[in-house]
Amino acid sequence: MIYEVEIVTQRKVATGCYRLEMYAPEVAQTAQPGQFLMLKTSITLDPLLRRPFSINTVDRDRGLVKILYRVVGRGTALLAGRKLGRRLSIFGPLGRGFTVPANGRFLVVAGGLGIAPLYFLIQRLKALGNEVVVFYGAQNRFKLLLLEELAAMRVELFTATDNGSSGHKGTVVDLLRTKGIPPADLIYAAGPPPMLKALAALLREAEMPRAEFSLEERMACGAGACRGCAVKVIAEEGPVYKRVCADGPVFLAGEVVWE
Ligand SMILES: Cc1cc2nc3c(=O)[nH]c(=O)nc-3n(C[C@H](O)[C@H](O)[C@H](O)COP(=O)(O)OP(=O)(O)OC[C@H]3O[C@@H](n4cnc5c(N)ncnc54)[C@H](O)[C@@H]3O)c2cc1C
Ligand code: FES
């Protein structure tokens, strides 16, 4: 569904990173962790295509939905300049999200902006009484976002930064390798493709294949029609292409062909 919603707040959370809150009661009611929205970033036809953003959190009672994003190009720069109270055209919620079981212990591995969809997942897992361990890596401590919110949720949190300014010096996958992968009923991850690829390899070595990864590909339609967001996965009949927007963005780590 396409909705014209109001921008309620837009806060800079780190250099080049923003958290935008919109009043979108229908989306707040139905959105599941791992789903995303296609947003029209400007009020003109340029850029023409909507941009995909994970749903970062929802407040069902107040009808609010947040996204967390980094400015990387023209669309996101225009979005960062959008004024409060103005209308924003959104399409969604879209895609297949994460499995959210109850009564278990779960490991969440986030790299950079991968925390955007995982934060919503962690909230839901905690609300169902689960134990959640979070491994979170970024370039430096200023790029570790939502730390206070994560602490308030009482998750067990381990951080890694490339320059050692918070937690382990190195990648979050190095940290998992060093500390050992904690026992978990299911592992979830989102982050840059090299991190996901390295994590998939580590999990394979450790014979822990039960993992759900959220993937990103450039998207045009966001709704399964253009096939522009294909990812190669293993099916019974051999490798096939699936659409990240409609068949994902969440896939089993073991089914993805990491190229
Ligand atoms: C399902 C999904 C969820 C996403 N969730 C978030 C989120 O929560 N927060 C966030 O900051 N970003 C997220 N992204 C990425 C976001 O959609 C892109 O950063 C955005 O579309 C860039 O638009 P732009 O016009 O600013 O950049 P463009 O001018 O279109 O591109 C600028 C640069 O970013 C690269 N880029 C653009 N889109 C993608 C993409 N989808 N994957 C990888 N690289 C890309 C381009 O190759 C180019 O180098 C998500 C993407 C997908 C597919
Ligand atoms: S973006 Fe069009 S099929 Fe996925």
PDB file of C-alpha atoms and ligand atoms in Angstrom:
ATOM      1  CA  MET A   1       0.000   0.000   0.000  1.00  0.00           C
ATOM      2  CA  ILE A   2       1.105   3.553  -0.704  1.00  0.00           C
ATOM      3  CA  TYR A   3       0.531   6.091   2.072  1.00  0.00           C
ATOM      4  CA  GLU A   4       1.129   9.829   2.273  1.00  0.00           C
ATOM      5  CA  VAL A   5       2.414  10.238   5.819  1.00  0.00           C
ATOM      6  CA  GLU A   6       3.648  13.099   7.977  1.00  0.00           C
ATOM      7  CA  ILE A   7       7.267  13.473   9.061  1.00  0.00           C
ATOM      8  CA  VAL A   8       7.107  13.865  12.841  1.00  0.00           C
ATOM      9  CA  THR A   9      10.784  14.098  13.805  1.00  0.00           C
ATOM     10  CA  GLN A  10      14.095  13.834  12.029  1.00  0.00           C
ATOM     11  CA  ARG A  11      17.161  13.664  14.282  1.00  0.00           C
ATOM     12  CA  LYS A  12      20.842  13.504  13.367  1.00  0.00           C
ATOM     13  CA  VAL A  13      22.237  10.542  15.322  1.00  0.00           C
ATOM     14  CA  ALA A  14      25.826  10.569  14.004  1.00  0.00           C
ATOM     15  CA  THR A  15      27.755  12.230  11.190  1.00  0.00           C
ATOM     16  CA  GLY A  16      25.673  11.655   8.058  1.00  0.00           C
ATOM     17  CA  CYS A  17      23.163   9.417   9.889  1.00  0.00           C
ATOM     18  CA  TYR A  18      19.553  10.305  10.652  1.00  0.00           C
ATOM     19  CA  ARG A  19      16.556   8.769  12.385  1.00  0.00           C
ATOM     20  CA  LEU A  20      13.298   9.830  10.804  1.00  0.00           C
ATOM     21  CA  GLU A  21       9.967   9.284  12.510  1.00  0.00           C
ATOM     22  CA  MET A  22       6.689   9.345  10.595  1.00  0.00           C
ATOM     23  CA  TYR A  23       3.037   9.081  11.559  1.00  0.00           C
ATOM     24  CA  ALA A  24       1.951   5.948   9.696  1.00  0.00           C
ATOM     25  CA  PRO A  25      -0.592   4.072  11.841  1.00  0.00           C
ATOM     26  CA  GLU A  26      -1.418   1.382   9.268  1.00  0.00           C
ATOM     27  CA  VAL A  27       2.257   0.494   8.849  1.00  0.00           C
ATOM     28  CA  ALA A  28       2.865   0.642  12.606  1.00  0.00           C
ATOM     29  CA  GLN A  29       0.093  -1.926  13.116  1.00  0.00           C
ATOM     30  CA  THR A  30       1.244  -4.487  10.579  1.00  0.00           C
ATOM     31  CA  ALA A  31       5.023  -4.106  10.133  1.00  0.00           C
ATOM     32  CA  GLN A  32       7.215  -7.068  11.069  1.00  0.00           C
ATOM     33  CA  PRO A  33      10.949  -6.944  11.898  1.00  0.00           C
ATOM     34  CA  GLY A  34      13.013  -7.237   8.712  1.00  0.00           C
ATOM     35  CA  GLN A  35      10.394  -5.610   6.479  1.00  0.00           C
ATOM     36  CA  PHE A  36      11.122  -2.387   4.660  1.00  0.00           C
ATOM     37  CA  LEU A  37       9.525   0.679   3.093  1.00  0.00           C
ATOM     38  CA  MET A  38      10.097   2.214  -0.338  1.00  0.00           C
ATOM     39  CA  LEU A  39      10.269   5.980   0.233  1.00  0.00           C
ATOM     40  CA  LYS A  40       9.970   8.826  -2.192  1.00  0.00           C
ATOM     41  CA  THR A  41      12.884  10.928  -1.041  1.00  0.00           C
ATOM     42  CA  SER A  42      11.914  14.199  -2.756  1.00  0.00           C
ATOM     43  CA  ILE A  43       8.692  15.994  -3.609  1.00  0.00           C
ATOM     44  CA  THR A  44       9.627  16.195  -7.297  1.00  0.00           C
ATOM     45  CA  LEU A  45      10.096  13.414  -9.854  1.00  0.00           C
ATOM     46  CA  ASP A  46      13.853  13.513  -9.353  1.00  0.00           C
ATOM     47  CA  PRO A  47      15.018  11.007  -8.272  1.00  0.00           C
ATOM     48  CA  LEU A  48      12.268   9.051  -9.946  1.00  0.00           C
ATOM     49  CA  LEU A  49      12.727   5.786  -8.087  1.00  0.00           C
ATOM     50  CA  ARG A  50      11.775   5.227  -4.491  1.00  0.00           C
ATOM     51  CA  ARG A  51      14.553   4.154  -2.109  1.00  0.00           C
ATOM     52  CA  PRO A  52      14.327   1.130   0.254  1.00  0.00           C
ATOM     53  CA  PHE A  53      14.763   1.553   4.028  1.00  0.00           C
ATOM     54  CA  SER A  54      14.325  -1.024   6.776  1.00  0.00           C
ATOM     55  CA  ILE A  55      11.712  -0.412   9.409  1.00  0.00           C
ATOM     56  CA  ASN A  56      13.813   0.500  12.445  1.00  0.00           C
ATOM     57  CA  THR A  57      11.032   0.486  15.034  1.00  0.00           C
ATOM     58  CA  VAL A  58       7.307   1.092  15.431  1.00  0.00           C
ATOM     59  CA  ASP A  59       5.081   2.449  18.172  1.00  0.00           C
ATOM     60  CA  ARG A  60       1.741   0.763  17.531  1.00  0.00           C
ATOM     61  CA  ASP A  61      -0.180   2.774  20.140  1.00  0.00           C
ATOM     62  CA  ARG A  62       0.939   6.138  18.752  1.00  0.00           C
ATOM     63  CA  GLY A  63       0.987   5.059  15.096  1.00  0.00           C
ATOM     64  CA  LEU A  64       4.659   5.962  14.669  1.00  0.00           C
ATOM     65  CA  VAL A  65       7.288   4.328  12.456  1.00  0.00           C
ATOM     66  CA  LYS A  66      11.020   5.098  12.391  1.00  0.00           C
ATOM     67  CA  ILE A  67      13.745   4.523   9.851  1.00  0.00           C
ATOM     68  CA  LEU A  68      17.471   4.919  10.508  1.00  0.00           C
ATOM     69  CA  TYR A  69      19.600   5.861   7.518  1.00  0.00           C
ATOM     70  CA  ARG A  70      22.948   7.073   6.261  1.00  0.00           C
ATOM     71  CA  VAL A  71      23.388   9.693   3.556  1.00  0.00           C
ATOM     72  CA  VAL A  72      25.216   7.981   0.682  1.00  0.00           C
ATOM     73  CA  GLY A  73      23.873   9.712  -2.431  1.00  0.00           C
ATOM     74  CA  ARG A  74      21.312  12.053  -3.878  1.00  0.00           C
ATOM     75  CA  GLY A  75      18.152  10.363  -2.573  1.00  0.00           C
ATOM     76  CA  THR A  76      19.314  10.090   1.019  1.00  0.00           C
ATOM     77  CA  ALA A  77      20.710  13.673   0.923  1.00  0.00           C
ATOM     78  CA  LEU A  78      17.296  14.930  -0.184  1.00  0.00           C
ATOM     79  CA  LEU A  79      15.600  12.879   2.531  1.00  0.00           C
ATOM     80  CA  ALA A  80      17.861  14.420   5.184  1.00  0.00           C
ATOM     81  CA  GLY A  81      16.679  17.850   4.043  1.00  0.00           C
ATOM     82  CA  ARG A  82      12.959  17.033   4.288  1.00  0.00           C
ATOM     83  CA  LYS A  83      11.070  19.318   6.696  1.00  0.00           C
ATOM     84  CA  LEU A  84       9.006  18.262   9.717  1.00  0.00           C
ATOM     85  CA  GLY A  85       5.243  18.261   9.251  1.00  0.00           C
ATOM     86  CA  ARG A  86       5.612  17.709   5.517  1.00  0.00           C
ATOM     87  CA  ARG A  87       4.186  14.777   3.620  1.00  0.00           C
ATOM     88  CA  LEU A  88       6.246  11.755   2.708  1.00  0.00           C
ATOM     89  CA  SER A  89       5.106   9.087   0.250  1.00  0.00           C
ATOM     90  CA  ILE A  90       5.826   5.567   1.490  1.00  0.00           C
ATOM     91  CA  PHE A  91       5.104   2.157  -0.010  1.00  0.00           C
ATOM     92  CA  GLY A  92       5.007  -0.798   2.341  1.00  0.00           C
ATOM     93  CA  PRO A  93       5.560  -2.612   4.585  1.00  0.00           C
ATOM     94  CA  LEU A  94       7.299  -4.853   2.050  1.00  0.00           C
ATOM     95  CA  GLY A  95       9.210  -8.120   2.005  1.00  0.00           C
ATOM     96  CA  ARG A  96       9.564 -11.195   4.167  1.00  0.00           C
ATOM     97  CA  GLY A  97      10.978 -10.428   7.580  1.00  0.00           C
ATOM     98  CA  PHE A  98      12.731 -12.400  10.318  1.00  0.00           C
ATOM     99  CA  THR A  99      11.235 -15.342  12.205  1.00  0.00           C
ATOM    100  CA  VAL A 100      10.379 -14.160  15.719  1.00  0.00           C
ATOM    101  CA  PRO A 101      10.059 -17.147  18.091  1.00  0.00           C
ATOM    102  CA  ALA A 102       9.439 -17.122  21.840  1.00  0.00           C
ATOM    103  CA  ASN A 103      11.196 -18.788  24.791  1.00  0.00           C
ATOM    104  CA  GLY A 104      14.664 -19.034  23.378  1.00  0.00           C
ATOM    105  CA  ARG A 105      18.163 -17.609  23.299  1.00  0.00           C
ATOM    106  CA  PHE A 106      19.147 -15.726  20.184  1.00  0.00           C
ATOM    107  CA  LEU A 107      22.312 -14.207  18.760  1.00  0.00           C
ATOM    108  CA  VAL A 108      22.087 -10.993  16.738  1.00  0.00           C
ATOM    109  CA  VAL A 109      25.096  -9.862  14.691  1.00  0.00           C
ATOM    110  CA  ALA A 110      24.979  -6.303  13.351  1.00  0.00           C
ATOM    111  CA  GLY A 111      27.444  -4.482  11.129  1.00  0.00           C
ATOM    112  CA  GLY A 112      27.104  -0.701  10.672  1.00  0.00           C
ATOM    113  CA  LEU A 113      23.640   0.317   9.496  1.00  0.00           C
ATOM    114  CA  GLY A 114      22.626  -3.351   9.750  1.00  0.00           C
ATOM    115  CA  ILE A 115      21.447  -2.342  13.227  1.00  0.00           C
ATOM    116  CA  ALA A 116      18.466  -0.603  11.528  1.00  0.00           C
ATOM    117  CA  PRO A 117      16.327  -3.743  10.943  1.00  0.00           C
ATOM    118  CA  LEU A 118      17.922  -5.697  13.805  1.00  0.00           C
ATOM    119  CA  TYR A 119      16.912  -3.145  16.434  1.00  0.00           C
ATOM    120  CA  PHE A 120      13.216  -3.782  15.668  1.00  0.00           C
ATOM    121  CA  LEU A 121      13.877  -7.530  15.774  1.00  0.00           C
ATOM    122  CA  ILE A 122      15.643  -7.271  19.157  1.00  0.00           C
ATOM    123  CA  GLN A 123      12.698  -5.283  20.550  1.00  0.00           C
ATOM    124  CA  ARG A 124      10.240  -7.973  19.462  1.00  0.00           C
ATOM    125  CA  LEU A 125      12.444 -10.831  20.703  1.00  0.00           C
ATOM    126  CA  LYS A 126      12.782  -9.148  24.095  1.00  0.00           C
ATOM    127  CA  ALA A 127       9.042  -8.422  24.273  1.00  0.00           C
ATOM    128  CA  LEU A 128       8.467 -12.173  23.902  1.00  0.00           C
ATOM    129  CA  GLY A 129      10.726 -12.869  26.884  1.00  0.00           C
ATOM    130  CA  ASN A 130      13.723 -14.175  24.935  1.00  0.00           C
ATOM    131  CA  GLU A 131      17.350 -13.928  25.931  1.00  0.00           C
ATOM    132  CA  VAL A 132      19.235 -11.903  23.320  1.00  0.00           C
ATOM    133  CA  VAL A 133      22.987 -11.557  22.829  1.00  0.00           C
ATOM    134  CA  VAL A 134      24.099  -8.805  20.436  1.00  0.00           C
ATOM    135  CA  PHE A 135      27.446  -8.546  18.652  1.00  0.00           C
ATOM    136  CA  TYR A 136      27.660  -5.126  17.005  1.00  0.00           C
ATOM    137  CA  GLY A 137      30.516  -3.795  14.867  1.00  0.00           C
ATOM    138  CA  ALA A 138      31.183  -0.475  13.151  1.00  0.00           C
ATOM    139  CA  GLN A 139      34.114   1.566  11.815  1.00  0.00           C
ATOM    140  CA  ASN A 140      34.455   3.551  15.056  1.00  0.00           C
ATOM    141  CA  ARG A 141      32.556   4.214  18.289  1.00  0.00           C
ATOM    142  CA  PHE A 142      30.688   7.193  16.818  1.00  0.00           C
ATOM    143  CA  LYS A 143      29.152   4.853  14.253  1.00  0.00           C
ATOM    144  CA  LEU A 144      27.770   2.469  16.862  1.00  0.00           C
ATOM    145  CA  LEU A 145      24.178   3.714  16.917  1.00  0.00           C
ATOM    146  CA  LEU A 146      21.301   3.213  19.400  1.00  0.00           C
ATOM    147  CA  LEU A 147      23.625   1.986  22.166  1.00  0.00           C
ATOM    148  CA  GLU A 148      21.567   3.615  24.936  1.00  0.00           C
ATOM    149  CA  GLU A 149      18.367   2.084  23.600  1.00  0.00           C
ATOM    150  CA  LEU A 150      20.020  -1.330  23.410  1.00  0.00           C
ATOM    151  CA  ALA A 151      21.304  -0.977  26.985  1.00  0.00           C
ATOM    152  CA  ALA A 152      17.781  -0.061  28.138  1.00  0.00           C
ATOM    153  CA  MET A 153      16.526  -3.328  26.653  1.00  0.00           C
ATOM    154  CA  ARG A 154      19.021  -5.235  28.813  1.00  0.00           C
ATOM    155  CA  VAL A 155      20.563  -7.230  26.025  1.00  0.00           C
ATOM    156  CA  GLU A 156      24.025  -8.695  26.459  1.00  0.00           C
ATOM    157  CA  LEU A 157      26.065  -6.462  24.125  1.00  0.00           C
ATOM    158  CA  PHE A 158      29.591  -6.918  22.704  1.00  0.00           C
ATOM    159  CA  THR A 159      31.026  -4.273  20.393  1.00  0.00           C
ATOM    160  CA  ALA A 160      33.833  -4.236  17.840  1.00  0.00           C
ATOM    161  CA  THR A 161      35.310  -1.294  15.945  1.00  0.00           C
ATOM    162  CA  ASP A 162      37.854  -1.207  13.146  1.00  0.00           C
ATOM    163  CA  ASN A 163      39.995   1.304  15.085  1.00  0.00           C
ATOM    164  CA  GLY A 164      39.464  -0.168  18.566  1.00  0.00           C
ATOM    165  CA  SER A 165      37.665   2.947  19.885  1.00  0.00           C
ATOM    166  CA  SER A 166      34.960   0.708  21.412  1.00  0.00           C
ATOM    167  CA  GLY A 167      35.226  -2.937  22.331  1.00  0.00           C
ATOM    168  CA  HIS A 168      37.257  -5.381  20.279  1.00  0.00           C
ATOM    169  CA  LYS A 169      39.670  -3.936  17.679  1.00  0.00           C
ATOM    170  CA  GLY A 170      38.689  -5.554  14.401  1.00  0.00           C
ATOM    171  CA  THR A 171      35.523  -6.721  12.746  1.00  0.00           C
ATOM    172  CA  VAL A 172      32.507  -8.124  14.505  1.00  0.00           C
ATOM    173  CA  VAL A 173      33.176 -11.477  12.812  1.00  0.00           C
ATOM    174  CA  ASP A 174      36.741 -11.461  14.245  1.00  0.00           C
ATOM    175  CA  LEU A 175      35.208 -10.817  17.644  1.00  0.00           C
ATOM    176  CA  LEU A 176      32.872 -13.796  17.287  1.00  0.00           C
ATOM    177  CA  ARG A 177      35.787 -15.947  16.196  1.00  0.00           C
ATOM    178  CA  THR A 178      37.869 -14.791  19.197  1.00  0.00           C
ATOM    179  CA  LYS A 179      35.171 -15.066  21.861  1.00  0.00           C
ATOM    180  CA  GLY A 180      33.443 -18.099  20.379  1.00  0.00           C
ATOM    181  CA  ILE A 181      29.923 -18.139  19.053  1.00  0.00           C
ATOM    182  CA  PRO A 182      27.507 -18.175  21.992  1.00  0.00           C
ATOM    183  CA  PRO A 183      24.935 -20.975  21.978  1.00  0.00           C
ATOM    184  CA  ALA A 184      21.769 -19.800  20.234  1.00  0.00           C
ATOM    185  CA  ASP A 185      18.559 -21.282  18.886  1.00  0.00           C
ATOM    186  CA  LEU A 186      18.837 -19.019  15.856  1.00  0.00           C
ATOM    187  CA  ILE A 187      21.332 -16.434  14.646  1.00  0.00           C
ATOM    188  CA  TYR A 188      20.310 -13.213  12.891  1.00  0.00           C
ATOM    189  CA  ALA A 189      22.508 -10.812  10.956  1.00  0.00           C
ATOM    190  CA  ALA A 190      22.444  -7.684   8.820  1.00  0.00           C
ATOM    191  CA  GLY A 191      25.311  -5.559   7.576  1.00  0.00           C
ATOM    192  CA  PRO A 192      27.621  -4.995   4.631  1.00  0.00           C
ATOM    193  CA  PRO A 193      27.985  -7.918   2.168  1.00  0.00           C
ATOM    194  CA  PRO A 194      31.642  -8.730   3.098  1.00  0.00           C
ATOM    195  CA  MET A 195      30.624  -9.052   6.749  1.00  0.00           C
ATOM    196  CA  LEU A 196      27.703 -11.345   5.908  1.00  0.00           C
ATOM    197  CA  LYS A 197      29.892 -13.458   3.665  1.00  0.00           C
ATOM    198  CA  ALA A 198      32.568 -13.817   6.385  1.00  0.00           C
ATOM    199  CA  LEU A 199      29.914 -14.614   8.987  1.00  0.00           C
ATOM    200  CA  ALA A 200      28.299 -17.240   6.756  1.00  0.00           C
ATOM    201  CA  ALA A 201      31.723 -18.898   6.361  1.00  0.00           C
ATOM    202  CA  LEU A 202      32.337 -18.818  10.129  1.00  0.00           C
ATOM    203  CA  LEU A 203      28.926 -20.337  10.856  1.00  0.00           C
ATOM    204  CA  ARG A 204      29.530 -23.052   8.281  1.00  0.00           C
ATOM    205  CA  GLU A 205      32.883 -23.903   9.912  1.00  0.00           C
ATOM    206  CA  ALA A 206      31.181 -23.991  13.321  1.00  0.00           C
ATOM    207  CA  GLU A 207      28.383 -26.159  11.891  1.00  0.00           C
ATOM    208  CA  MET A 208      25.766 -23.644  13.045  1.00  0.00           C
ATOM    209  CA  PRO A 209      23.709 -23.247   9.904  1.00  0.00           C
ATOM    210  CA  ARG A 210      20.522 -21.897  11.481  1.00  0.00           C
ATOM    211  CA  ALA A 211      20.889 -18.243  10.610  1.00  0.00           C
ATOM    212  CA  GLU A 212      18.694 -15.610   8.978  1.00  0.00           C
ATOM    213  CA  PHE A 213      20.460 -12.793   7.146  1.00  0.00           C
ATOM    214  CA  SER A 214      18.887  -9.603   5.826  1.00  0.00           C
ATOM    215  CA  LEU A 215      20.318  -8.786   2.385  1.00  0.00           C
ATOM    216  CA  GLU A 216      20.478  -5.529   0.442  1.00  0.00           C
ATOM    217  CA  GLU A 217      20.447  -5.049  -3.306  1.00  0.00           C
ATOM    218  CA  ARG A 218      19.719  -1.994  -5.398  1.00  0.00           C
ATOM    219  CA  MET A 219      15.962  -1.905  -5.982  1.00  0.00           C
ATOM    220  CA  ALA A 220      13.769  -0.314  -8.621  1.00  0.00           C
ATOM    221  CA  CYS A 221      10.172  -1.428  -7.963  1.00  0.00           C
ATOM    222  CA  GLY A 222      10.521  -2.997  -4.494  1.00  0.00           C
ATOM    223  CA  ALA A 223       7.524  -5.200  -5.214  1.00  0.00           C
ATOM    224  CA  GLY A 224       8.783  -8.205  -7.156  1.00  0.00           C
ATOM    225  CA  ALA A 225       7.982  -6.948 -10.657  1.00  0.00           C
ATOM    226  CA  CYS A 226      11.262  -5.785 -12.237  1.00  0.00           C
ATOM    227  CA  ARG A 227      13.593  -8.596 -11.070  1.00  0.00           C
ATOM    228  CA  GLY A 228      16.333  -5.995 -10.641  1.00  0.00           C
ATOM    229  CA  CYS A 229      17.244  -7.131  -7.137  1.00  0.00           C
ATOM    230  CA  ALA A 230      18.153 -10.758  -7.880  1.00  0.00           C
ATOM    231  CA  VAL A 231      20.332 -12.813  -5.547  1.00  0.00           C
ATOM    232  CA  LYS A 232      21.629 -16.308  -6.269  1.00  0.00           C
ATOM    233  CA  VAL A 233      20.426 -19.019  -3.876  1.00  0.00           C
ATOM    234  CA  ILE A 234      20.668 -22.791  -3.745  1.00  0.00           C
ATOM    235  CA  ALA A 235      17.406 -24.580  -4.434  1.00  0.00           C
ATOM    236  CA  GLU A 236      16.717 -28.330  -4.730  1.00  0.00           C
ATOM    237  CA  GLU A 237      17.120 -28.065  -8.501  1.00  0.00           C
ATOM    238  CA  GLY A 238      20.408 -26.146  -8.204  1.00  0.00           C
ATOM    239  CA  PRO A 239      21.249 -22.418  -8.070  1.00  0.00           C
ATOM    240  CA  VAL A 240      18.336 -20.096  -8.872  1.00  0.00           C
ATOM    241  CA  TYR A 241      17.767 -16.355  -8.627  1.00  0.00           C
ATOM    242  CA  LYS A 242      15.395 -14.944  -6.037  1.00  0.00           C
ATOM    243  CA  ARG A 243      14.174 -11.376  -5.579  1.00  0.00           C
ATOM    244  CA  VAL A 244      15.510  -9.650  -2.483  1.00  0.00           C
ATOM    245  CA  CYS A 245      12.425  -7.385  -2.317  1.00  0.00           C
ATOM    246  CA  ALA A 246       9.708 -10.044  -2.547  1.00  0.00           C
ATOM    247  CA  ASP A 247      11.363 -13.375  -1.605  1.00  0.00           C
ATOM    248  CA  GLY A 248      13.494 -11.633   1.065  1.00  0.00           C
ATOM    249  CA  PRO A 249      15.120  -9.412   2.199  1.00  0.00           C
ATOM    250  CA  VAL A 250      15.604 -12.079   4.881  1.00  0.00           C
ATOM    251  CA  PHE A 251      17.154 -15.336   3.626  1.00  0.00           C
ATOM    252  CA  LEU A 252      18.661 -18.362   5.328  1.00  0.00           C
ATOM    253  CA  ALA A 253      22.438 -17.844   5.418  1.00  0.00           C
ATOM    254  CA  GLY A 254      22.950 -21.384   4.144  1.00  0.00           C
ATOM    255  CA  GLU A 255      20.866 -20.887   0.994  1.00  0.00           C
ATOM    256  CA  VAL A 256      22.699 -17.799  -0.299  1.00  0.00           C
ATOM    257  CA  VAL A 257      25.474 -18.225  -2.883  1.00  0.00           C
ATOM    258  CA  TRP A 258      28.149 -15.796  -1.619  1.00  0.00           C
ATOM    259  CA  GLU A 259      30.009 -14.511  -4.672  1.00  0.00           C
TER     260      GLU A 259
HETATM  261  C1  LIG B   1      15.847  -3.927   1.837  1.00  0.00           C
HETATM  262  C2  LIG B   1      16.786  -2.748   2.026  1.00  0.00           C
HETATM  263  C3  LIG B   1      16.794  -2.091   3.241  1.00  0.00           C
HETATM  264  C4  LIG B   1      17.643  -1.001   3.418  1.00  0.00           C
HETATM  265  N1  LIG B   1      17.646  -0.389   4.637  1.00  0.00           N
HETATM  266  C5  LIG B   1      18.427   0.677   4.846  1.00  0.00           C
HETATM  267  C6  LIG B   1      18.412   1.331   6.105  1.00  0.00           C
HETATM  268  O1  LIG B   1      17.666   0.955   7.024  1.00  0.00           O
HETATM  269  N2  LIG B   1      19.227   2.396   6.270  1.00  0.00           N
HETATM  270  C7  LIG B   1      20.059   2.834   5.255  1.00  0.00           C
HETATM  271  O2  LIG B   1      20.793   3.804   5.454  1.00  0.00           O
HETATM  272  N3  LIG B   1      20.090   2.233   4.056  1.00  0.00           N
HETATM  273  C8  LIG B   1      19.295   1.170   3.826  1.00  0.00           C
HETATM  274  N4  LIG B   1      19.306   0.563   2.605  1.00  0.00           N
HETATM  275  C9  LIG B   1      20.178   1.122   1.548  1.00  0.00           C
HETATM  276  C10 LIG B   1      19.479   2.355   0.961  1.00  0.00           C
HETATM  277  O3  LIG B   1      18.338   1.933   0.244  1.00  0.00           O
HETATM  278  C11 LIG B   1      20.445   3.084   0.004  1.00  0.00           C
HETATM  279  O4  LIG B   1      21.495   3.626   0.751  1.00  0.00           O
HETATM  280  C12 LIG B   1      19.709   4.200  -0.692  1.00  0.00           C
HETATM  281  O5  LIG B   1      18.801   3.658  -1.645  1.00  0.00           O
HETATM  282  C13 LIG B   1      20.710   5.089  -1.436  1.00  0.00           C
HETATM  283  O6  LIG B   1      19.992   6.074  -2.140  1.00  0.00           O
HETATM  284  P1  LIG B   1      20.739   7.378  -2.660  1.00  0.00           P
HETATM  285  O7  LIG B   1      19.868   7.987  -3.703  1.00  0.00           O
HETATM  286  O8  LIG B   1      21.124   8.251  -1.515  1.00  0.00           O
HETATM  287  O9  LIG B   1      22.062   6.813  -3.247  1.00  0.00           O
HETATM  288  P2  LIG B   1      22.418   6.495  -4.803  1.00  0.00           P
HETATM  289  O10 LIG B   1      22.786   7.803  -5.421  1.00  0.00           O
HETATM  290  O11 LIG B   1      21.326   5.689  -5.428  1.00  0.00           O
HETATM  291  O12 LIG B   1      23.682   5.597  -4.565  1.00  0.00           O
HETATM  292  C14 LIG B   1      24.801   6.049  -3.797  1.00  0.00           C
HETATM  293  C15 LIG B   1      25.712   4.884  -3.472  1.00  0.00           C
HETATM  294  O13 LIG B   1      25.041   3.936  -2.631  1.00  0.00           O
HETATM  295  C16 LIG B   1      25.056   2.650  -3.238  1.00  0.00           C
HETATM  296  N5  LIG B   1      23.760   1.994  -2.994  1.00  0.00           N
HETATM  297  C17 LIG B   1      22.553   2.487  -3.315  1.00  0.00           C
HETATM  298  N6  LIG B   1      21.581   1.616  -2.968  1.00  0.00           N
HETATM  299  C18 LIG B   1      22.190   0.551  -2.425  1.00  0.00           C
HETATM  300  C19 LIG B   1      21.746  -0.692  -1.891  1.00  0.00           C
HETATM  301  N7  LIG B   1      20.452  -1.025  -1.860  1.00  0.00           N
HETATM  302  N8  LIG B   1      22.669  -1.542  -1.421  1.00  0.00           N
HETATM  303  C20 LIG B   1      23.955  -1.243  -1.446  1.00  0.00           C
HETATM  304  N9  LIG B   1      24.462  -0.091  -1.951  1.00  0.00           N
HETATM  305  C21 LIG B   1      23.586   0.796  -2.444  1.00  0.00           C
HETATM  306  C22 LIG B   1      25.236   2.913  -4.711  1.00  0.00           C
HETATM  307  O14 LIG B   1      25.840   1.807  -5.368  1.00  0.00           O
HETATM  308  C23 LIG B   1      26.147   4.113  -4.712  1.00  0.00           C
HETATM  309  O15 LIG B   1      27.496   3.743  -4.525  1.00  0.00           O
HETATM  310  C24 LIG B   1      18.484  -0.540   2.375  1.00  0.00           C
HETATM  311  C25 LIG B   1      18.463  -1.202   1.154  1.00  0.00           C
HETATM  312  C26 LIG B   1      17.642  -2.300   0.970  1.00  0.00           C
HETATM  313  C27 LIG B   1      17.616  -3.008  -0.331  1.00  0.00           C
HETATM  314  S1  FES B   2      13.209  -4.379  -6.967  1.00  0.00           S
HETATM  315 FE1  FES B   2      11.917  -4.977  -8.607  1.00  0.00          FE
HETATM  316  S2  FES B   2      11.855  -7.145  -8.349  1.00  0.00           S
HETATM  317 FE2  FES B   2      12.925  -6.475  -6.597  1.00  0.00          FE
END
